[in-house]
Amino acid sequence: MDPAYLPVHVGKARSDLNLGYQSDADGANISLKNESYCELTAIYWAWKNLQADAIGLSHYRRYFRGDAPGPSGSNVLSGNQMTEIMAKSDIAIGRPRNYVVETVESHYRHGHHGSDLDAVRMILADAAPDYVPSFEAVMQSRRLSLYNMFLMRAEVFNSYAAWLFPILEASEPLIDNAKRDSYQRRTQGYLGERLLNVWVRANMREFRVKLLPIVNTEGEPKLTKGVNMLRRKVSGSRRA
């Protein structure tokens, strides 16, 4: 892989495996919260421990598209391309997915627990009221940048992380994961996806934002996802 990428073992504090990667349990961290925070434990670790001109996140199978060698060929963003993007932009996020038949909020309520959104709405109203209009706009939109993927100039990233994690921490006592399956316990990870969009929308006039295509090195099962979304919408059911 391009040396611009730093593999991070997320949830290392919950695992006895030694993958030989950077651990998200080193230094200041929330590695123990990985079950609900997912990849956000790596973002927190980077915020507290990493020094770089720009910081971003990709996944083991999802990257921003480019021309560097990746798991399935030369199709992931290279370090040189990142430098070029950051010379002209402050933030890069994935091109939004279009939800044709429902809004971002209704999609979440059909697929997860709507009370999660209610909790975040209440937290924002109390702690960050200036962001409520952007939150409502994202919720009523039919487009969403997914996977908590981004590339940001360091000072922008620090501002984003300093805003995001107190909100997610405040959501923890308001959300009961005890009776949820492992899929639905990824609550703060799912909320983080929505909040990234909220933060970017609220700050678009201050920062230069670029949208980048995303490549899934294992292929994207779009048909299966579409069928499952329609099934949830029609039946009103979701995983526990």
Coordinates of N, CA and C in Angstrom, one line a residue, residues 5 8 18 25 29 51 53 73-74 76 102 106 116 123 139 141 144-146 159-160 178 196 198 204 213 224:
Y5 N -0.9 5.6 3.8 CA -1.9 4.8 4.6 C -1.2 4.2 5.9
V8 N -4.6 0.6 11.0 CA -4.9 0.7 12.5 C -5.8 -0.5 12.9
N18 N -2.9 -10.1 17.5 CA -1.8 -9.2 17.2 C -1.6 -9.2 15.7
A25 N -5.4 1.3 20.8 CA -5.4 1.3 22.3 C -4.2 2.0 22.8
N29 N -7.2 7.0 24.2 CA -8.0 6.2 23.3 C -9.3 5.9 23.8
Q51 N 0.3 13.2 14.5 CA 0.7 14.4 14.0 C 0.9 14.3 12.5
D53 N 0.0 16.6 8.5 CA -0.6 17.8 7.8 C -2.0 17.6 7.5
G73 N -6.0 -3.9 -7.0 CA -5.4 -3.3 -8.2 C -5.0 -1.8 -7.9
S74 N -4.6 -1.1 -8.9 CA -4.2 0.3 -8.8 C -5.4 1.2 -8.9
V76 N -6.7 3.0 -5.8 CA -7.0 3.8 -4.5 C -6.2 5.1 -4.5
E102 N -36.8 7.5 0.1 CA -37.0 8.0 1.4 C -35.9 9.0 1.8
S106 N -35.8 8.9 7.5 CA -36.7 7.7 7.4 C -35.9 6.4 7.2
D116 N -32.4 6.8 18.5 CA -31.0 7.3 18.4 C -31.0 8.8 17.9
I123 N -29.5 16.5 22.1 CA -28.2 16.9 22.5 C -27.7 18.2 21.7
M139 N -31.3 15.4 7.7 CA -32.4 14.4 8.0 C -33.4 14.4 6.9
S141 N -32.9 15.4 3.8 CA -32.3 15.2 2.5 C -32.5 13.7 2.1
L144 N -26.6 11.2 1.3 CA -25.8 11.0 2.4 C -24.4 10.5 2.1
S145 N -23.3 11.2 2.5 CA -22.0 10.6 2.4 C -21.8 9.6 3.5
L146 N -21.3 8.4 3.1 CA -21.3 7.3 4.1 C -19.9 6.9 4.5
S159 N -10.9 20.4 14.6 CA -12.1 21.1 14.9 C -13.3 20.2 14.8
Y160 N -13.3 19.3 13.8 CA -14.4 18.4 13.6 C -14.4 17.4 14.8
A178 N -28.3 -2.7 25.3 CA -28.3 -4.1 26.0 C -29.1 -5.1 25.2
L196 N -21.1 13.6 10.5 CA -20.1 14.1 9.5 C -20.8 15.0 8.5
V198 N -23.7 16.5 8.8 CA -24.2 17.7 9.5 C -23.1 18.7 9.6
M204 N -19.8 24.6 5.4 CA -19.5 24.7 3.9 C -19.0 26.1 3.5
P213 N -15.1 9.9 -5.4 CA -15.7 8.6 -5.6 C -15.0 7.6 -4.7
T224 N -28.7 -6.1 -3.6 CA -29.1 -6.7 -2.3 C -29.5 -5.6 -1.3

